[in-house]
PDB file of C-alpha atoms in Angstrom:
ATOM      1  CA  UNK A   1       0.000   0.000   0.000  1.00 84.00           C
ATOM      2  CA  UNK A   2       1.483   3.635  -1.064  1.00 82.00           C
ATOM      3  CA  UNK A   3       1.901   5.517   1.903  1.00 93.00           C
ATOM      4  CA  UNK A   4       3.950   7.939   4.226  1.00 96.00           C
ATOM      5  CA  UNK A   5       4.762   6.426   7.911  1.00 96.00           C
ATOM      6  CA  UNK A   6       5.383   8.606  10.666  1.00 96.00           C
ATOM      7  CA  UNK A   7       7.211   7.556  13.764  1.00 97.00           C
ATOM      8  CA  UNK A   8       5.996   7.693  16.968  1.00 97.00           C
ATOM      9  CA  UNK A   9       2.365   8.676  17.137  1.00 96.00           C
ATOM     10  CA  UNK A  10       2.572  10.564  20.176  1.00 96.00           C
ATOM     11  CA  UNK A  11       5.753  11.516  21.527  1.00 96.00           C
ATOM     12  CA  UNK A  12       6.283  13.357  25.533  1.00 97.00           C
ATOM     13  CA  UNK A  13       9.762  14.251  26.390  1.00 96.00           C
ATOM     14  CA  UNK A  14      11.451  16.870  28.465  1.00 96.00           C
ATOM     15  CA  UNK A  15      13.477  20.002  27.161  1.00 97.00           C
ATOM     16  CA  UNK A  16      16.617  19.438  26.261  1.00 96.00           C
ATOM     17  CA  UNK A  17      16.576  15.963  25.407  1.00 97.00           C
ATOM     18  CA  UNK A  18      17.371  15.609  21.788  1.00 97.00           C
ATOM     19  CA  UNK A  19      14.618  13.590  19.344  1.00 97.00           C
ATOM     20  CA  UNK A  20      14.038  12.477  15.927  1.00 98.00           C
ATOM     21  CA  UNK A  21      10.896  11.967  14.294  1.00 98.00           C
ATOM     22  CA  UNK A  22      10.874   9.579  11.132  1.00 98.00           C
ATOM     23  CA  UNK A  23       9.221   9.475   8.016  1.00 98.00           C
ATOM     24  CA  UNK A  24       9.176   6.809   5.803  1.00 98.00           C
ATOM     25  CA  UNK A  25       7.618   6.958   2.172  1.00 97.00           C
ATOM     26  CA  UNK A  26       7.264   4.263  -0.333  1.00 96.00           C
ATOM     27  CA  UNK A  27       6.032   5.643  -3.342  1.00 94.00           C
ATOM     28  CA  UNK A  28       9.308   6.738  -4.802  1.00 95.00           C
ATOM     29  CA  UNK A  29       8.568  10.042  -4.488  1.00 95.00           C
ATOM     30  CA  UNK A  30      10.955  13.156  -4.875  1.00 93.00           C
ATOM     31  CA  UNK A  31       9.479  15.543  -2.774  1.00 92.00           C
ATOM     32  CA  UNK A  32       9.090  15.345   1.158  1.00 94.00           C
ATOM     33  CA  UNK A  33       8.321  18.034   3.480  1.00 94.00           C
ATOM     34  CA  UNK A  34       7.776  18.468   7.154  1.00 96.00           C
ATOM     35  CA  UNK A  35       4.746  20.446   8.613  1.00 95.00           C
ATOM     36  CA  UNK A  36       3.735  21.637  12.246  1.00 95.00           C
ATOM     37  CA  UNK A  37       0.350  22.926  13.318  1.00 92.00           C
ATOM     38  CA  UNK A  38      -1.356  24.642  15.776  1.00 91.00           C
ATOM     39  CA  UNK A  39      -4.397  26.208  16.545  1.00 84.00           C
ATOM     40  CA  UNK A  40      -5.157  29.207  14.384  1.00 79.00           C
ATOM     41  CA  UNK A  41      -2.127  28.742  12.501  1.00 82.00           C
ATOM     42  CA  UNK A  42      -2.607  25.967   9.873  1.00 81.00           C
ATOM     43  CA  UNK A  43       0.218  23.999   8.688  1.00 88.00           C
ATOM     44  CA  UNK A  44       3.003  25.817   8.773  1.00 91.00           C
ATOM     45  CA  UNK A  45       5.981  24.094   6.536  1.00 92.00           C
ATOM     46  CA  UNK A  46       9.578  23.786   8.544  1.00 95.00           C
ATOM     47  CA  UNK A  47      11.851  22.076   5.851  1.00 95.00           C
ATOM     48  CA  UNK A  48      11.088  20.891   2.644  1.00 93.00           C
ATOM     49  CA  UNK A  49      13.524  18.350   0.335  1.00 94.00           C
ATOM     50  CA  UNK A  50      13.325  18.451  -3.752  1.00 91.00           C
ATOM     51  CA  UNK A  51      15.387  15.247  -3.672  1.00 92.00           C
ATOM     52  CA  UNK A  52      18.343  13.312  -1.918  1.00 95.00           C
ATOM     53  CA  UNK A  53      20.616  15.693  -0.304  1.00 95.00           C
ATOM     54  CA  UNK A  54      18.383  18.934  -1.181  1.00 94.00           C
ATOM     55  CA  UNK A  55      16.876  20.125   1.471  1.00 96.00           C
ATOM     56  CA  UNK A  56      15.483  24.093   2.417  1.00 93.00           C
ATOM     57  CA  UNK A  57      13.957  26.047   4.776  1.00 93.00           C
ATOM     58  CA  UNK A  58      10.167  26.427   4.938  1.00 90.00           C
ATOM     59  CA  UNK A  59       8.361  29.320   7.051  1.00 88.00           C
ATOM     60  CA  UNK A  60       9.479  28.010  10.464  1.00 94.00           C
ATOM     61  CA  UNK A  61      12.769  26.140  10.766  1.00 96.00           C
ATOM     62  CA  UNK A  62      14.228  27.252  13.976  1.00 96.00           C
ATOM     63  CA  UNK A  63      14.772  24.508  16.240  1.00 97.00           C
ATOM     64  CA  UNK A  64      14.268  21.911  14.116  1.00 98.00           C
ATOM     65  CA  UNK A  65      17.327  20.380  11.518  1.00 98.00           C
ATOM     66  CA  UNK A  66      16.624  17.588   8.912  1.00 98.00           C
ATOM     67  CA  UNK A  67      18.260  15.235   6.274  1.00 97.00           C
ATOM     68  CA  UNK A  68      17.624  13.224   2.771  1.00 97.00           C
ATOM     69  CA  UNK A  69      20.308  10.551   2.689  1.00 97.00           C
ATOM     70  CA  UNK A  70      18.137   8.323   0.898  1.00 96.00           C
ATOM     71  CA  UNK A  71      14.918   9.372  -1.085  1.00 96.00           C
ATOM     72  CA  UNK A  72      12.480   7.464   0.716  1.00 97.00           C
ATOM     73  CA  UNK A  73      13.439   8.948   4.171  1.00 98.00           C
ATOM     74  CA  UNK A  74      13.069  12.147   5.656  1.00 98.00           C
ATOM     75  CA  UNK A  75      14.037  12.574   9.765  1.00 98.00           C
ATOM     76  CA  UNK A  76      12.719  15.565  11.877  1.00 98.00           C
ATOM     77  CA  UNK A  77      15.684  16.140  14.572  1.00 98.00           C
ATOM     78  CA  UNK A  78      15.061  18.511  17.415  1.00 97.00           C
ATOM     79  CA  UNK A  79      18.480  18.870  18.815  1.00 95.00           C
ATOM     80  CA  UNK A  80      17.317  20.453  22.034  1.00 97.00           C
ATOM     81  CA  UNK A  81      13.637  20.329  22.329  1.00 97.00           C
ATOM     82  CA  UNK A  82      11.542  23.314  24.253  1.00 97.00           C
ATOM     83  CA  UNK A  83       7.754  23.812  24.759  1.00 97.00           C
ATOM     84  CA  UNK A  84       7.355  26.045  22.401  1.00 96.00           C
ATOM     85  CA  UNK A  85       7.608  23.386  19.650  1.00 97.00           C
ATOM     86  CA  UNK A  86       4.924  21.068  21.413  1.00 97.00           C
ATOM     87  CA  UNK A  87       2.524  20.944  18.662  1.00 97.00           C
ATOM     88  CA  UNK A  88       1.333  17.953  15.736  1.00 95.00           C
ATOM     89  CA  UNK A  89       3.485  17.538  13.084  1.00 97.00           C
ATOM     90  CA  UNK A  90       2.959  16.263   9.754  1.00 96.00           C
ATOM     91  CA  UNK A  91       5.270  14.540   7.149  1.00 97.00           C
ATOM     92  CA  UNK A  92       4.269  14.799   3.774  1.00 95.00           C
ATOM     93  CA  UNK A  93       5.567  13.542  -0.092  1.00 95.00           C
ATOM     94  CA  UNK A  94       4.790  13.754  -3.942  1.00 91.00           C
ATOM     95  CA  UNK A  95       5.915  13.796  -7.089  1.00 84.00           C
ATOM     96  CA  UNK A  96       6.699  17.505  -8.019  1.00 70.00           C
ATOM     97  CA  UNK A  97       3.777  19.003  -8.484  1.00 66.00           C
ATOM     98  CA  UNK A  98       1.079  16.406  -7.429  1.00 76.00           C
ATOM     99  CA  UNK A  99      -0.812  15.539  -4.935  1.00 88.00           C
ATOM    100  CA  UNK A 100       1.179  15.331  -1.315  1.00 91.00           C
ATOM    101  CA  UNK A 101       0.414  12.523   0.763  1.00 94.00           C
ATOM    102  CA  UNK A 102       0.381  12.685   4.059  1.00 95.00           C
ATOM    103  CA  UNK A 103       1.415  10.628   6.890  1.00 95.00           C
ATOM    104  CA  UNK A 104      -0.648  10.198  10.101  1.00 94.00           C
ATOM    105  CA  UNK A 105       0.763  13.111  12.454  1.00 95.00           C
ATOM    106  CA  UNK A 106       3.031  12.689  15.424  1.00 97.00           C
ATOM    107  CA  UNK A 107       1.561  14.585  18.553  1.00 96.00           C
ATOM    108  CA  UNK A 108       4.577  16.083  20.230  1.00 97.00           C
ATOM    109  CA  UNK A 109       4.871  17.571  23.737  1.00 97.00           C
ATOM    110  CA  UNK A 110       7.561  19.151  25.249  1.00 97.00           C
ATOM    111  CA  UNK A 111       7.577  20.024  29.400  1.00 96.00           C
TER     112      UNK A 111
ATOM    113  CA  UNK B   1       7.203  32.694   2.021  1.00 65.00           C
ATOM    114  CA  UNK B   2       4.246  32.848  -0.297  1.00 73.00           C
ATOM    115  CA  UNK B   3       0.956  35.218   1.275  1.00 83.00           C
ATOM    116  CA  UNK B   4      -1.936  32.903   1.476  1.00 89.00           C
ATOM    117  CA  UNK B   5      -5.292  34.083   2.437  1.00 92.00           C
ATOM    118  CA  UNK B   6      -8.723  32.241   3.284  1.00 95.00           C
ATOM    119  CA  UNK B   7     -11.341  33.333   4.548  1.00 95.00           C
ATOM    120  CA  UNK B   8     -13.845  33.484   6.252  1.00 96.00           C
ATOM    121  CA  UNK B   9     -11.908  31.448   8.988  1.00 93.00           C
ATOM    122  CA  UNK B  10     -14.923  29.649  10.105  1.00 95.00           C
ATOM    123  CA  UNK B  11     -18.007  29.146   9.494  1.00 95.00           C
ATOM    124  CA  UNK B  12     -21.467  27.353  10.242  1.00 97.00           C
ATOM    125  CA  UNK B  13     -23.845  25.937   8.362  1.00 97.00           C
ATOM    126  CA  UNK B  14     -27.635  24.395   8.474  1.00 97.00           C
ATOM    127  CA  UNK B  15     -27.626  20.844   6.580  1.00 97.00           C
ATOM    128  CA  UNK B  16     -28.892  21.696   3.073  1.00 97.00           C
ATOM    129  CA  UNK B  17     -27.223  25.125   2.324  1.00 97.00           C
ATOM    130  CA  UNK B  18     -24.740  25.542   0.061  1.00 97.00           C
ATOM    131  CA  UNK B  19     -21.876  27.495   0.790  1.00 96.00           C
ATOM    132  CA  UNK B  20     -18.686  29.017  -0.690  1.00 95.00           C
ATOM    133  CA  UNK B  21     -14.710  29.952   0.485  1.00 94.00           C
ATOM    134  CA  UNK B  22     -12.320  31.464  -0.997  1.00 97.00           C
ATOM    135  CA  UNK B  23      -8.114  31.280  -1.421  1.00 96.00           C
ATOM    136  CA  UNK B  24      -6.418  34.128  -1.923  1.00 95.00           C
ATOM    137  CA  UNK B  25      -2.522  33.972  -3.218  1.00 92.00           C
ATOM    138  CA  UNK B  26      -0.066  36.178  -5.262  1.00 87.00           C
ATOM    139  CA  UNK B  27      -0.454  35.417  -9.222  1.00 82.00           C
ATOM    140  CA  UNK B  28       2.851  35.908 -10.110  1.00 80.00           C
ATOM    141  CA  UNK B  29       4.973  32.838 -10.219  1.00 77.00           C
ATOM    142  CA  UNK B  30       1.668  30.340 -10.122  1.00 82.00           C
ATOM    143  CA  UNK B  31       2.426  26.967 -11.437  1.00 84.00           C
ATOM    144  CA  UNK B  32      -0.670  25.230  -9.878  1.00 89.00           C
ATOM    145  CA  UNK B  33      -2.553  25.559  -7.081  1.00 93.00           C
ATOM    146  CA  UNK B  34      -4.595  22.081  -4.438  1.00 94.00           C
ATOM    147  CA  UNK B  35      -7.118  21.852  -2.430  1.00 96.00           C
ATOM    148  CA  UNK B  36      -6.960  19.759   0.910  1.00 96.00           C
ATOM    149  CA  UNK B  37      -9.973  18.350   3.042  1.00 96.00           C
ATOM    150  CA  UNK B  38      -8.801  17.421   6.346  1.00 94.00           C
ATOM    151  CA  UNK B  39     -10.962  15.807   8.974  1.00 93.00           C
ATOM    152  CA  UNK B  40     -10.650  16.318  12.863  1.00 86.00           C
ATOM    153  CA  UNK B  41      -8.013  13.375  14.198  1.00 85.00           C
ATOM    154  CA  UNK B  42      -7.069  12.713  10.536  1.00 90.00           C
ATOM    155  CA  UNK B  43      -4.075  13.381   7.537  1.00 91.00           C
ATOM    156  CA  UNK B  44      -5.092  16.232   5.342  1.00 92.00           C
ATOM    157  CA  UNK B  45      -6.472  14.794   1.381  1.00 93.00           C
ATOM    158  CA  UNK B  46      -6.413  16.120  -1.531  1.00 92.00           C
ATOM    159  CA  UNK B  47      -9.762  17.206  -3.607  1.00 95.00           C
ATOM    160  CA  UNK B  48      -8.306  19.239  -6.249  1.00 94.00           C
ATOM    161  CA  UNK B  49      -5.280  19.755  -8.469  1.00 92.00           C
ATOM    162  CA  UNK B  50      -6.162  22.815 -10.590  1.00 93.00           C
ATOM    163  CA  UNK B  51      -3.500  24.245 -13.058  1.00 90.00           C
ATOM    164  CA  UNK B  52      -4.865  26.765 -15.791  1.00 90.00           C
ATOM    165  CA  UNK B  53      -6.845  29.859 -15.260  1.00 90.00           C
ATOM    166  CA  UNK B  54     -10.487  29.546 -15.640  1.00 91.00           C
ATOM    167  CA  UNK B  55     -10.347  25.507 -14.323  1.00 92.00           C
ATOM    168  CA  UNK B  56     -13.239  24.147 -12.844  1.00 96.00           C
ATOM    169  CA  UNK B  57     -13.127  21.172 -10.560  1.00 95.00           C
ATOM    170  CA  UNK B  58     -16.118  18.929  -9.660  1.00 96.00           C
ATOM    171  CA  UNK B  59     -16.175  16.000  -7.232  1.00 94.00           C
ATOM    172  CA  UNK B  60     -19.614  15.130  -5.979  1.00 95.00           C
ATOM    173  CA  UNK B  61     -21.045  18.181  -4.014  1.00 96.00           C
ATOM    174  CA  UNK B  62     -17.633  20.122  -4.077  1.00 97.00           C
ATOM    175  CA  UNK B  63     -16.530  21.975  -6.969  1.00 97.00           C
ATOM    176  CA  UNK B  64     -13.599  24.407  -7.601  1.00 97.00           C
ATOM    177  CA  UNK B  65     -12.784  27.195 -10.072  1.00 97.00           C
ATOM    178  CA  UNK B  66      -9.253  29.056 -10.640  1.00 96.00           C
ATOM    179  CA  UNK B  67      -8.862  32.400 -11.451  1.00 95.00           C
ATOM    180  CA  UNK B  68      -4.562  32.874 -11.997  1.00 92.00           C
ATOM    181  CA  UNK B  69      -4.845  36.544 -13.230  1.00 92.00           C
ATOM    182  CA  UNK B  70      -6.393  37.796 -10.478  1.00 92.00           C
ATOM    183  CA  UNK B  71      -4.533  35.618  -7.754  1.00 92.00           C
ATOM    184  CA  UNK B  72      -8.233  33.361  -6.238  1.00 95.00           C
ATOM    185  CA  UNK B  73     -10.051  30.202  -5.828  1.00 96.00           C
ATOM    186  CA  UNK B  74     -13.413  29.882  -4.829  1.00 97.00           C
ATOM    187  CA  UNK B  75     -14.331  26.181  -3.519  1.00 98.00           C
ATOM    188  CA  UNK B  76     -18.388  25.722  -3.625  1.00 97.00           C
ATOM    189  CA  UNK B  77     -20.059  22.797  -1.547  1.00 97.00           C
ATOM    190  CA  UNK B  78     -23.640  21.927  -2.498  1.00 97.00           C
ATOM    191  CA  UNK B  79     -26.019  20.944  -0.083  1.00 97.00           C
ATOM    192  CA  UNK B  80     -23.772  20.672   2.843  1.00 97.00           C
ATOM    193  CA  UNK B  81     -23.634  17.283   4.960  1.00 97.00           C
ATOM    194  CA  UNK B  82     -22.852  17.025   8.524  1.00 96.00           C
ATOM    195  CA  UNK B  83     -19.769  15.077   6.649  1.00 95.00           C
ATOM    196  CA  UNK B  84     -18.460  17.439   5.331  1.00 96.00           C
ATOM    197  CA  UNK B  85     -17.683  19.470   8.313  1.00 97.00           C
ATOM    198  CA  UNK B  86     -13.798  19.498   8.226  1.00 96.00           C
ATOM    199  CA  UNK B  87     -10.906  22.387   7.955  1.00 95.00           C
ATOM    200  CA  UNK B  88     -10.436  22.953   3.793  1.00 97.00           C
ATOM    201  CA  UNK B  89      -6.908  24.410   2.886  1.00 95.00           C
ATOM    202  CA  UNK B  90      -6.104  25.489  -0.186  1.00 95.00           C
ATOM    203  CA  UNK B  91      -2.536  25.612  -0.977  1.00 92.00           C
ATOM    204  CA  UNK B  92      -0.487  27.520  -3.946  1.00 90.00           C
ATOM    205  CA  UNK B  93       2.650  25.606  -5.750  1.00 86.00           C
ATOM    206  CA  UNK B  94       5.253  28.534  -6.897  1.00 77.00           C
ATOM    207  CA  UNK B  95       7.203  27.799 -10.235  1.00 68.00           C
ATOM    208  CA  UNK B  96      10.053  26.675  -7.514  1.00 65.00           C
ATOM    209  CA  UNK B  97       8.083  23.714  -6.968  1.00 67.00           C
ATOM    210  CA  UNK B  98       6.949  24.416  -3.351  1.00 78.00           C
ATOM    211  CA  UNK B  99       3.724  24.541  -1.653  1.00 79.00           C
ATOM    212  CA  UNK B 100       2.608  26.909   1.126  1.00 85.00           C
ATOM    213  CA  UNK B 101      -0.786  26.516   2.374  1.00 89.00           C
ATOM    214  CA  UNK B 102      -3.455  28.676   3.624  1.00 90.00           C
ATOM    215  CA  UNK B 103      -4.598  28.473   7.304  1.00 89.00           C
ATOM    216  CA  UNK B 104      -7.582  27.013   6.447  1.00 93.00           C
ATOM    217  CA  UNK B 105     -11.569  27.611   6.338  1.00 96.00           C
ATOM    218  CA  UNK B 106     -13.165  25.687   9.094  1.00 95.00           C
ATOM    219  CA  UNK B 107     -16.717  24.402   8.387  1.00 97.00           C
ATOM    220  CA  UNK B 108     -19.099  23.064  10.940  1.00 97.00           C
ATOM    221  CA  UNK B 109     -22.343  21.729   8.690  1.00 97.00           C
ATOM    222  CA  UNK B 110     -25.252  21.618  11.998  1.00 96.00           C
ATOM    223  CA  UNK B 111     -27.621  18.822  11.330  1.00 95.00           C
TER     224      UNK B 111
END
């Protein structure tokens, strides 16, 4: 089945402690992008990747660091997490252009 | 950063009416522009791809029209459904191949 995994779900930690969130996709897909939202906001983009080893800035990358070593994976890394980046995130791919396809959301919380 | 603009925000609806959103976004640069339905507790999906000015996109109920000169989008739902109650974001794809979305018109459809 064609589809973007997200790893973990839900996700507590403490500040400081350093965390990666994974995203997997299988559709061979060049495009993969990172999302966060909160309320009132939408989804706001934090790094995007046109392929392996291209990777930019969205709207709000501070705090947050990423990599494309291989095209179907795309890792969120927050060195040194702090409560202001408890929020859901969202990992998305497509084929430049098309349709993005989502994975399921990690629910992070920072305290 | 691309400026992306829905409105209204929100909005509520009897079961029955129809009712209409728009997406506002800079024209220059457009390459295409999607449409996302996303449910409470669920991934964001795609309705509509919509490329050339004066499109028109149908699915069901929902329809779609492009307007590239002036920089809009209007999405129409017909005879709302308690279903159909979700967050709709429209987002703009720049000739650079990236997508920025909207923050979304939230529709509550009261049975």
């Amino acid at each position: 089945e064609a589809q973007v995994t997200q790893n973990p779900r839900y996700l507590i930690t403490v500040t400081g402690k350093k965390l990666t969130v994974t995203c997997s996709q299988n559709m061979n897909h060049e495009y993969m992008s990172w999302y966060r939202q909160d309320p009132g906001l939408g989804l706001r983009q934090i790094y995007y990747s046109m392929n392996v080893e291209v990777t930019d800035k969205g709207d709000v990358p501070e705090g947050y660091k990423v990599s494309r070593k291989e095209k179907r994976n795309f890792p969120l890394i927050l060195e040194s997490p702090s409560p202001n980046q408890t929020s859901l995130y969202f990992c998305a791919s497509s084929s430049p252009g098309l349709i993005l396809t989502f994975g399921s959301g990690t629910r992070l919380t920072v305290v | 950063i691309l400026n992306v603009e829905q409105s209204p925000q929100s909005l509520h609806v009897q079961e029955g009416d129809s009712t209409n959103f728009t997406c506002s976004f800079p024209s220059s640069n457009f390459y295409a522009l999607h449409w996302y339905r996303w449910e409470t507790a669920k991934s964001p999906e795609a309705l509509f791809v919509m490329t050339l000015n004066g499109d028109e996109k149908k699915k069901g109920r929902i329809s779609a029209t492009l307007n590239t000169k002036e920089g809009y989008s209007y999405l129409y739902i017909k005879g709302s459904q308690p279903e159909d109650s979700a967050t709709y974001l429209c987002a703009p794809i720049t000739g650079a191949n990236n997508l920025f979305f909207g923050t979304g018109t939230r529709l509550t459809v009261i049975p």
